[in-house]
């Protein structure tokens, strides 16, 4: 048992990846949240401090994703220990970049490390999913799984934890641009239609299958053609000012495809190579700027490692 301070990092993620609502996600190299953790013998999980959230996140452990994840972990392994946490919130809240997931994942990796890593990354998933349920009412895994495990993941069945890592081509870059507005995942989920037409369903599952094929074959054109979303984008894009213009500019600048990152408001674009990614990132940022909207941009390869100890 490690009793001195330990610190872990968990990366931001892009969930859905256009066609794969609730089933696709991948990890970025940066940014990410960090959690410091001290084990104690109180049997209680508490949050000592949260830095970087402007006082917006709940401080009670049972209401905060990092606290909930650690509580579930400790009770599942019948540990009599407690933990004190400090969360360094580096991801913007309500950004569509897997912010709540990253806090939970960093805390889980830290607490598991403190116990000598008795559980695998995959076995940590249910605790992170419970944390997502606290954050937005739904225990979806498409942010927590890639943040924990790294890479591009396919959630075939979240109840059975049938999670598949999909290989990605080496020169695939992601650009993520975050306009400074907040969208709550809970609201963005409620806005979606509950029924799909058969023709939309056929389009969507054609694209999800083709995206997997494109990634595995390293076929950048096929990856691009598959980044189409007839389920969430038509509704959610309405809540993102300038969405269509920013997407068009990304495609004009050479992006393979572009869509909403998670539940928004961030957009992501896939690009072949760093040079194109830089061009795309500039084009997207300038388009938001021309609308007087500040936007932060990130550019990264797919992070194959996922969360890590610091
Ligand atoms: N799949 C989830 C959604 C991701 O789109 O609601 C939320 O980040």
Short mmCIF file of N, CA and C in Angstrom, two decimals, residues 49-178:
data_model
loop_
_atom_site.label_atom_id
_atom_site.label_comp_id
_atom_site.label_asym_id
_atom_site.label_seq_id
_atom_site.Cartn_x
_atom_site.Cartn_y
_atom_site.Cartn_z
N UNK A 49 -9.35 19.71 -2.38
CA UNK A 49 -9.28 20.96 -3.14
C UNK A 49 -9.53 20.66 -4.63
N UNK A 50 -10.15 21.62 -5.29
CA UNK A 50 -10.23 21.54 -6.76
C UNK A 50 -9.67 22.84 -7.30
N UNK A 51 -8.69 22.73 -8.18
CA UNK A 51 -8.07 23.92 -8.74
C UNK A 51 -8.44 24.03 -10.21
N UNK A 52 -8.74 25.23 -10.67
CA UNK A 52 -8.95 25.44 -12.10
C UNK A 52 -10.38 25.33 -12.58
N UNK A 53 -11.34 25.17 -11.66
CA UNK A 53 -12.75 25.03 -12.10
C UNK A 53 -13.57 26.28 -11.80
N UNK A 54 -12.90 27.34 -11.32
CA UNK A 54 -13.59 28.59 -10.94
C UNK A 54 -14.72 28.32 -9.93
N UNK A 55 -14.51 27.35 -9.09
CA UNK A 55 -15.48 27.06 -8.02
C UNK A 55 -16.77 26.42 -8.50
N UNK A 56 -16.80 25.90 -9.72
CA UNK A 56 -18.07 25.43 -10.29
C UNK A 56 -18.41 23.97 -9.98
N UNK A 57 -17.41 23.17 -9.68
CA UNK A 57 -17.69 21.74 -9.48
C UNK A 57 -18.05 21.44 -8.02
N UNK A 58 -18.88 20.44 -7.78
CA UNK A 58 -19.21 20.09 -6.40
C UNK A 58 -17.99 19.58 -5.64
N UNK A 59 -17.89 19.99 -4.38
CA UNK A 59 -16.76 19.57 -3.54
C UNK A 59 -17.08 18.30 -2.75
N UNK A 60 -18.37 17.93 -2.69
CA UNK A 60 -18.71 16.70 -1.96
C UNK A 60 -18.34 15.50 -2.84
N UNK A 61 -17.62 14.56 -2.24
CA UNK A 61 -17.09 13.44 -3.02
C UNK A 61 -18.19 12.67 -3.76
N UNK A 62 -19.35 12.51 -3.13
CA UNK A 62 -20.38 11.68 -3.76
C UNK A 62 -21.08 12.40 -4.91
N UNK A 63 -20.75 13.68 -5.12
CA UNK A 63 -21.36 14.41 -6.23
C UNK A 63 -20.36 14.73 -7.34
N UNK A 64 -19.09 14.45 -7.09
CA UNK A 64 -18.04 14.79 -8.04
C UNK A 64 -17.53 13.51 -8.71
N UNK A 65 -17.26 13.57 -10.01
CA UNK A 65 -16.93 12.32 -10.71
C UNK A 65 -15.68 11.64 -10.14
N UNK A 66 -14.68 12.42 -9.71
CA UNK A 66 -13.47 11.74 -9.20
C UNK A 66 -13.76 11.09 -7.85
N UNK A 67 -14.59 11.73 -7.02
CA UNK A 67 -14.95 11.15 -5.73
C UNK A 67 -15.81 9.90 -5.89
N UNK A 68 -16.80 9.98 -6.77
CA UNK A 68 -17.70 8.84 -6.99
C UNK A 68 -16.92 7.63 -7.50
N UNK A 69 -16.02 7.86 -8.44
CA UNK A 69 -15.26 6.74 -9.01
C UNK A 69 -14.44 6.05 -7.92
N UNK A 70 -13.79 6.84 -7.05
CA UNK A 70 -12.95 6.25 -6.00
C UNK A 70 -13.83 5.52 -4.97
N UNK A 71 -14.98 6.10 -4.64
CA UNK A 71 -15.89 5.42 -3.70
C UNK A 71 -16.31 4.05 -4.24
N UNK A 72 -16.68 4.01 -5.52
CA UNK A 72 -17.10 2.73 -6.12
C UNK A 72 -15.94 1.73 -6.14
N UNK A 73 -14.76 2.24 -6.45
CA UNK A 73 -13.57 1.36 -6.49
C UNK A 73 -13.33 0.74 -5.12
N UNK A 74 -13.29 1.58 -4.08
CA UNK A 74 -12.96 1.08 -2.74
C UNK A 74 -13.99 0.08 -2.26
N UNK A 75 -15.27 0.36 -2.51
CA UNK A 75 -16.26 -0.60 -2.00
C UNK A 75 -16.21 -1.89 -2.81
N UNK A 76 -15.88 -1.80 -4.10
CA UNK A 76 -15.87 -3.04 -4.89
C UNK A 76 -14.72 -3.97 -4.50
N UNK A 77 -13.59 -3.41 -4.07
CA UNK A 77 -12.49 -4.32 -3.65
C UNK A 77 -12.50 -4.51 -2.13
N UNK A 78 -13.59 -4.09 -1.48
CA UNK A 78 -13.73 -4.23 -0.03
C UNK A 78 -12.55 -3.63 0.73
N UNK A 79 -12.08 -2.49 0.26
CA UNK A 79 -10.96 -1.84 0.94
C UNK A 79 -11.48 -1.07 2.15
N UNK A 80 -10.73 -1.10 3.24
CA UNK A 80 -11.16 -0.34 4.42
C UNK A 80 -10.51 1.05 4.41
N UNK A 81 -9.73 1.33 3.35
CA UNK A 81 -9.04 2.62 3.29
C UNK A 81 -9.95 3.74 2.80
N UNK A 82 -9.53 4.95 3.09
CA UNK A 82 -10.17 6.13 2.54
C UNK A 82 -9.15 6.87 1.68
N UNK A 83 -9.56 7.99 1.09
CA UNK A 83 -8.62 8.75 0.27
C UNK A 83 -9.00 10.22 0.27
N UNK A 84 -7.97 11.03 0.19
CA UNK A 84 -8.16 12.48 0.06
C UNK A 84 -7.65 12.88 -1.33
N UNK A 85 -8.44 13.67 -2.03
CA UNK A 85 -8.10 13.98 -3.43
C UNK A 85 -7.93 15.48 -3.65
N UNK A 86 -6.99 15.80 -4.51
CA UNK A 86 -6.91 17.16 -5.05
C UNK A 86 -7.05 17.03 -6.56
N UNK A 87 -8.02 17.73 -7.12
CA UNK A 87 -8.26 17.67 -8.57
C UNK A 87 -7.71 18.93 -9.23
N UNK A 88 -6.80 18.72 -10.17
CA UNK A 88 -6.31 19.84 -10.99
C UNK A 88 -7.12 19.81 -12.28
N UNK A 89 -8.09 20.67 -12.34
CA UNK A 89 -9.05 20.65 -13.46
C UNK A 89 -8.45 21.44 -14.60
N UNK A 90 -7.93 20.74 -15.58
CA UNK A 90 -7.28 21.44 -16.70
C UNK A 90 -8.17 21.45 -17.93
N UNK A 91 -9.20 20.61 -17.93
CA UNK A 91 -10.12 20.58 -19.07
C UNK A 91 -11.28 21.53 -18.82
N UNK A 92 -11.70 22.24 -19.85
CA UNK A 92 -12.86 23.11 -19.67
C UNK A 92 -14.12 22.29 -19.40
N UNK A 93 -15.00 22.83 -18.56
CA UNK A 93 -16.25 22.12 -18.23
C UNK A 93 -17.24 22.25 -19.38
N UNK A 94 -18.04 21.24 -19.56
CA UNK A 94 -19.10 21.30 -20.58
C UNK A 94 -18.56 21.60 -21.96
N UNK A 95 -17.40 21.02 -22.29
CA UNK A 95 -16.72 21.37 -23.55
C UNK A 95 -16.90 20.31 -24.63
N UNK A 96 -17.36 19.13 -24.24
CA UNK A 96 -17.43 18.03 -25.21
C UNK A 96 -16.09 17.33 -25.40
N UNK A 97 -15.18 17.55 -24.45
CA UNK A 97 -13.86 16.92 -24.55
C UNK A 97 -13.64 15.88 -23.45
N UNK A 98 -14.73 15.38 -22.91
CA UNK A 98 -14.61 14.32 -21.90
C UNK A 98 -14.06 14.80 -20.58
N UNK A 99 -14.50 15.99 -20.18
CA UNK A 99 -13.96 16.60 -18.97
C UNK A 99 -14.30 15.80 -17.71
N UNK A 100 -15.57 15.44 -17.55
CA UNK A 100 -15.97 14.70 -16.34
C UNK A 100 -15.30 13.32 -16.34
N UNK A 101 -15.15 12.72 -17.51
CA UNK A 101 -14.53 11.40 -17.61
C UNK A 101 -13.06 11.46 -17.18
N UNK A 102 -12.35 12.50 -17.63
CA UNK A 102 -10.91 12.57 -17.34
C UNK A 102 -10.66 12.67 -15.83
N UNK A 103 -11.50 13.42 -15.12
CA UNK A 103 -11.32 13.53 -13.65
C UNK A 103 -11.49 12.16 -13.00
N UNK A 104 -12.53 11.44 -13.41
CA UNK A 104 -12.81 10.13 -12.81
C UNK A 104 -11.68 9.15 -13.14
N UNK A 105 -11.22 9.18 -14.37
CA UNK A 105 -10.20 8.22 -14.80
C UNK A 105 -8.86 8.49 -14.09
N UNK A 106 -8.48 9.76 -13.97
CA UNK A 106 -7.22 10.07 -13.27
C UNK A 106 -7.29 9.58 -11.82
N UNK A 107 -8.45 9.79 -11.18
CA UNK A 107 -8.60 9.37 -9.78
C UNK A 107 -8.53 7.84 -9.67
N UNK A 108 -9.13 7.15 -10.62
CA UNK A 108 -9.14 5.68 -10.58
C UNK A 108 -7.75 5.09 -10.79
N UNK A 109 -7.03 5.66 -11.74
CA UNK A 109 -5.68 5.16 -12.01
C UNK A 109 -4.80 5.38 -10.77
N UNK A 110 -5.02 6.50 -10.09
CA UNK A 110 -4.23 6.80 -8.88
C UNK A 110 -4.59 5.84 -7.74
N UNK A 111 -5.88 5.63 -7.50
CA UNK A 111 -6.27 4.77 -6.36
C UNK A 111 -5.88 3.32 -6.63
N UNK A 112 -5.98 2.90 -7.88
CA UNK A 112 -5.59 1.52 -8.22
C UNK A 112 -4.08 1.34 -8.03
N UNK A 113 -3.32 2.36 -8.43
CA UNK A 113 -1.86 2.33 -8.24
C UNK A 113 -1.54 2.23 -6.74
N UNK A 114 -2.27 2.99 -5.92
CA UNK A 114 -2.02 2.99 -4.47
C UNK A 114 -2.22 1.60 -3.88
N UNK A 115 -3.12 0.82 -4.48
CA UNK A 115 -3.38 -0.53 -3.98
C UNK A 115 -2.50 -1.59 -4.65
N UNK A 116 -1.56 -1.16 -5.48
CA UNK A 116 -0.69 -2.13 -6.17
C UNK A 116 -1.30 -2.65 -7.46
N UNK A 117 -2.17 -1.87 -8.08
CA UNK A 117 -2.80 -2.21 -9.37
C UNK A 117 -3.47 -3.58 -9.40
N UNK A 118 -4.39 -3.88 -8.47
CA UNK A 118 -5.07 -5.17 -8.52
C UNK A 118 -6.03 -5.31 -9.71
N UNK A 119 -6.52 -4.19 -10.23
CA UNK A 119 -7.48 -4.26 -11.34
C UNK A 119 -6.84 -3.78 -12.64
N UNK A 120 -7.27 -4.38 -13.75
CA UNK A 120 -6.79 -3.94 -15.07
C UNK A 120 -7.52 -2.65 -15.44
N UNK A 121 -7.02 -1.99 -16.48
CA UNK A 121 -7.67 -0.76 -16.95
C UNK A 121 -9.15 -1.03 -17.31
N UNK A 122 -9.38 -2.17 -17.95
CA UNK A 122 -10.74 -2.50 -18.37
C UNK A 122 -11.64 -2.73 -17.15
N UNK A 123 -11.06 -3.32 -16.12
CA UNK A 123 -11.85 -3.57 -14.90
C UNK A 123 -12.18 -2.29 -14.16
N UNK A 124 -11.46 -1.22 -14.46
CA UNK A 124 -11.76 0.07 -13.81
C UNK A 124 -12.94 0.77 -14.47
N UNK A 125 -13.26 0.33 -15.68
CA UNK A 125 -14.28 1.03 -16.47
C UNK A 125 -15.64 1.21 -15.77
N UNK A 126 -16.20 0.18 -15.13
CA UNK A 126 -17.52 0.37 -14.54
C UNK A 126 -17.57 1.50 -13.51
N UNK A 127 -16.45 1.72 -12.79
CA UNK A 127 -16.45 2.78 -11.77
C UNK A 127 -16.45 4.16 -12.45
N UNK A 128 -15.72 4.24 -13.56
CA UNK A 128 -15.70 5.50 -14.30
C UNK A 128 -17.06 5.75 -14.95
N UNK A 129 -17.71 4.68 -15.37
CA UNK A 129 -19.04 4.85 -15.99
C UNK A 129 -20.06 5.30 -14.95
N UNK A 130 -19.94 4.81 -13.72
CA UNK A 130 -20.84 5.28 -12.66
C UNK A 130 -20.63 6.77 -12.42
N UNK A 131 -19.38 7.20 -12.52
CA UNK A 131 -19.09 8.63 -12.36
C UNK A 131 -19.77 9.43 -13.48
N UNK A 132 -19.75 8.91 -14.70
CA UNK A 132 -20.44 9.59 -15.81
C UNK A 132 -21.94 9.71 -15.53
N UNK A 133 -22.47 8.68 -14.89
CA UNK A 133 -23.91 8.73 -14.59
C UNK A 133 -24.22 9.90 -13.64
N UNK A 134 -23.32 10.11 -12.68
CA UNK A 134 -23.50 11.24 -11.75
C UNK A 134 -23.41 12.56 -12.51
N UNK A 135 -22.47 12.62 -13.46
CA UNK A 135 -22.23 13.88 -14.16
C UNK A 135 -23.35 14.25 -15.11
N UNK A 136 -23.91 13.25 -15.81
CA UNK A 136 -24.87 13.63 -16.86
C UNK A 136 -26.08 12.71 -16.96
N UNK A 137 -26.23 11.79 -16.03
CA UNK A 137 -27.43 10.94 -16.03
C UNK A 137 -27.32 9.71 -16.91
N UNK A 138 -26.17 9.53 -17.58
CA UNK A 138 -26.03 8.36 -18.46
C UNK A 138 -24.64 7.75 -18.29
N UNK A 139 -24.60 6.42 -18.12
CA UNK A 139 -23.31 5.76 -17.87
C UNK A 139 -22.66 5.37 -19.19
N UNK A 140 -22.51 6.32 -20.11
CA UNK A 140 -21.90 5.96 -21.40
C UNK A 140 -20.38 5.80 -21.20
N UNK A 141 -19.78 5.01 -22.11
CA UNK A 141 -18.36 4.64 -21.91
C UNK A 141 -17.45 5.25 -22.97
N UNK A 142 -18.00 6.04 -23.90
CA UNK A 142 -17.17 6.44 -25.04
C UNK A 142 -16.17 7.55 -24.72
N UNK A 143 -16.24 8.16 -23.54
CA UNK A 143 -15.15 9.03 -23.08
C UNK A 143 -14.24 8.29 -22.09
N UNK A 144 -14.85 7.59 -21.13
CA UNK A 144 -14.02 6.97 -20.09
C UNK A 144 -13.14 5.85 -20.66
N UNK A 145 -13.65 5.07 -21.61
CA UNK A 145 -12.85 3.94 -22.13
C UNK A 145 -11.58 4.42 -22.83
N UNK A 146 -11.67 5.37 -23.79
CA UNK A 146 -10.40 5.80 -24.40
C UNK A 146 -9.49 6.55 -23.43
N UNK A 147 -10.08 7.28 -22.46
CA UNK A 147 -9.22 7.99 -21.51
C UNK A 147 -8.43 6.98 -20.67
N UNK A 148 -9.09 5.91 -20.28
CA UNK A 148 -8.42 4.87 -19.47
C UNK A 148 -7.43 4.05 -20.28
N UNK A 149 -7.88 3.62 -21.47
CA UNK A 149 -7.11 2.61 -22.21
C UNK A 149 -6.26 3.21 -23.34
N UNK A 150 -6.55 4.45 -23.71
CA UNK A 150 -5.86 5.07 -24.83
C UNK A 150 -6.38 4.57 -26.17
N UNK A 151 -5.91 5.20 -27.23
CA UNK A 151 -6.24 4.78 -28.58
C UNK A 151 -7.66 5.12 -29.01
N UNK A 152 -8.08 4.44 -30.08
CA UNK A 152 -9.42 4.60 -30.63
C UNK A 152 -10.19 3.36 -30.20
N UNK A 153 -11.31 3.54 -29.52
CA UNK A 153 -12.02 2.36 -29.02
C UNK A 153 -13.45 2.29 -29.56
N UNK A 154 -13.90 1.07 -29.66
CA UNK A 154 -15.27 0.78 -30.07
C UNK A 154 -15.95 0.10 -28.88
N UNK A 155 -17.06 0.70 -28.45
CA UNK A 155 -17.81 0.09 -27.34
C UNK A 155 -18.90 -0.78 -27.97
N UNK A 156 -18.63 -2.06 -28.15
CA UNK A 156 -19.65 -2.91 -28.78
C UNK A 156 -20.81 -3.13 -27.84
N UNK A 157 -20.51 -3.34 -26.54
CA UNK A 157 -21.58 -3.55 -25.56
C UNK A 157 -21.08 -3.04 -24.21
N UNK A 158 -21.70 -1.96 -23.72
CA UNK A 158 -21.16 -1.37 -22.49
C UNK A 158 -21.55 -2.17 -21.25
N UNK A 159 -22.65 -2.92 -21.32
CA UNK A 159 -23.02 -3.74 -20.15
C UNK A 159 -22.04 -4.91 -19.99
N UNK A 160 -21.72 -5.53 -21.13
CA UNK A 160 -20.81 -6.69 -21.08
C UNK A 160 -19.36 -6.27 -21.12
N UNK A 161 -19.13 -4.97 -21.15
CA UNK A 161 -17.77 -4.43 -21.27
C UNK A 161 -17.02 -5.04 -22.45
N UNK A 162 -17.72 -5.16 -23.56
CA UNK A 162 -17.08 -5.64 -24.78
C UNK A 162 -16.53 -4.42 -25.52
N UNK A 163 -15.27 -4.14 -25.26
CA UNK A 163 -14.63 -2.91 -25.74
C UNK A 163 -13.47 -3.32 -26.62
N UNK A 164 -13.44 -2.78 -27.82
CA UNK A 164 -12.43 -3.23 -28.80
C UNK A 164 -11.53 -2.05 -29.17
N UNK A 165 -10.23 -2.27 -29.10
CA UNK A 165 -9.29 -1.22 -29.54
C UNK A 165 -9.09 -1.33 -31.03
N UNK A 166 -9.29 -0.23 -31.73
CA UNK A 166 -9.13 -0.22 -33.19
C UNK A 166 -7.79 0.43 -33.53
N UNK A 167 -6.94 -0.25 -34.29
CA UNK A 167 -5.67 0.38 -34.66
C UNK A 167 -5.89 1.62 -35.53
N UNK A 168 -5.01 2.58 -35.39
CA UNK A 168 -5.17 3.81 -36.20
C UNK A 168 -3.91 4.02 -37.05
N UNK A 169 -4.06 4.61 -38.24
CA UNK A 169 -2.86 4.85 -39.05
C UNK A 169 -1.96 5.88 -38.37
N UNK A 170 -0.69 5.75 -38.64
CA UNK A 170 0.33 6.51 -37.92
C UNK A 170 0.25 8.01 -38.13
N UNK A 171 -0.19 8.41 -39.31
CA UNK A 171 -0.15 9.83 -39.63
C UNK A 171 -1.51 10.51 -39.46
N UNK A 172 -2.36 9.91 -38.62
CA UNK A 172 -3.68 10.49 -38.38
C UNK A 172 -3.58 11.51 -37.24
N UNK A 173 -4.01 12.72 -37.50
CA UNK A 173 -3.99 13.78 -36.49
C UNK A 173 -5.42 14.25 -36.21
N UNK A 174 -5.63 14.64 -34.98
CA UNK A 174 -6.93 15.22 -34.62
C UNK A 174 -6.72 16.68 -34.24
N UNK A 175 -7.65 17.51 -34.71
CA UNK A 175 -7.72 18.90 -34.26
C UNK A 175 -9.01 19.02 -33.46
N UNK A 176 -8.92 19.66 -32.30
CA UNK A 176 -10.15 19.92 -31.53
C UNK A 176 -10.19 21.40 -31.25
N UNK A 177 -11.33 22.01 -31.50
CA UNK A 177 -11.46 23.44 -31.26
C UNK A 177 -12.64 23.66 -30.32
N UNK A 178 -12.35 24.42 -29.27
CA UNK A 178 -13.36 24.61 -28.22
C UNK A 178 -13.81 26.07 -28.15
#
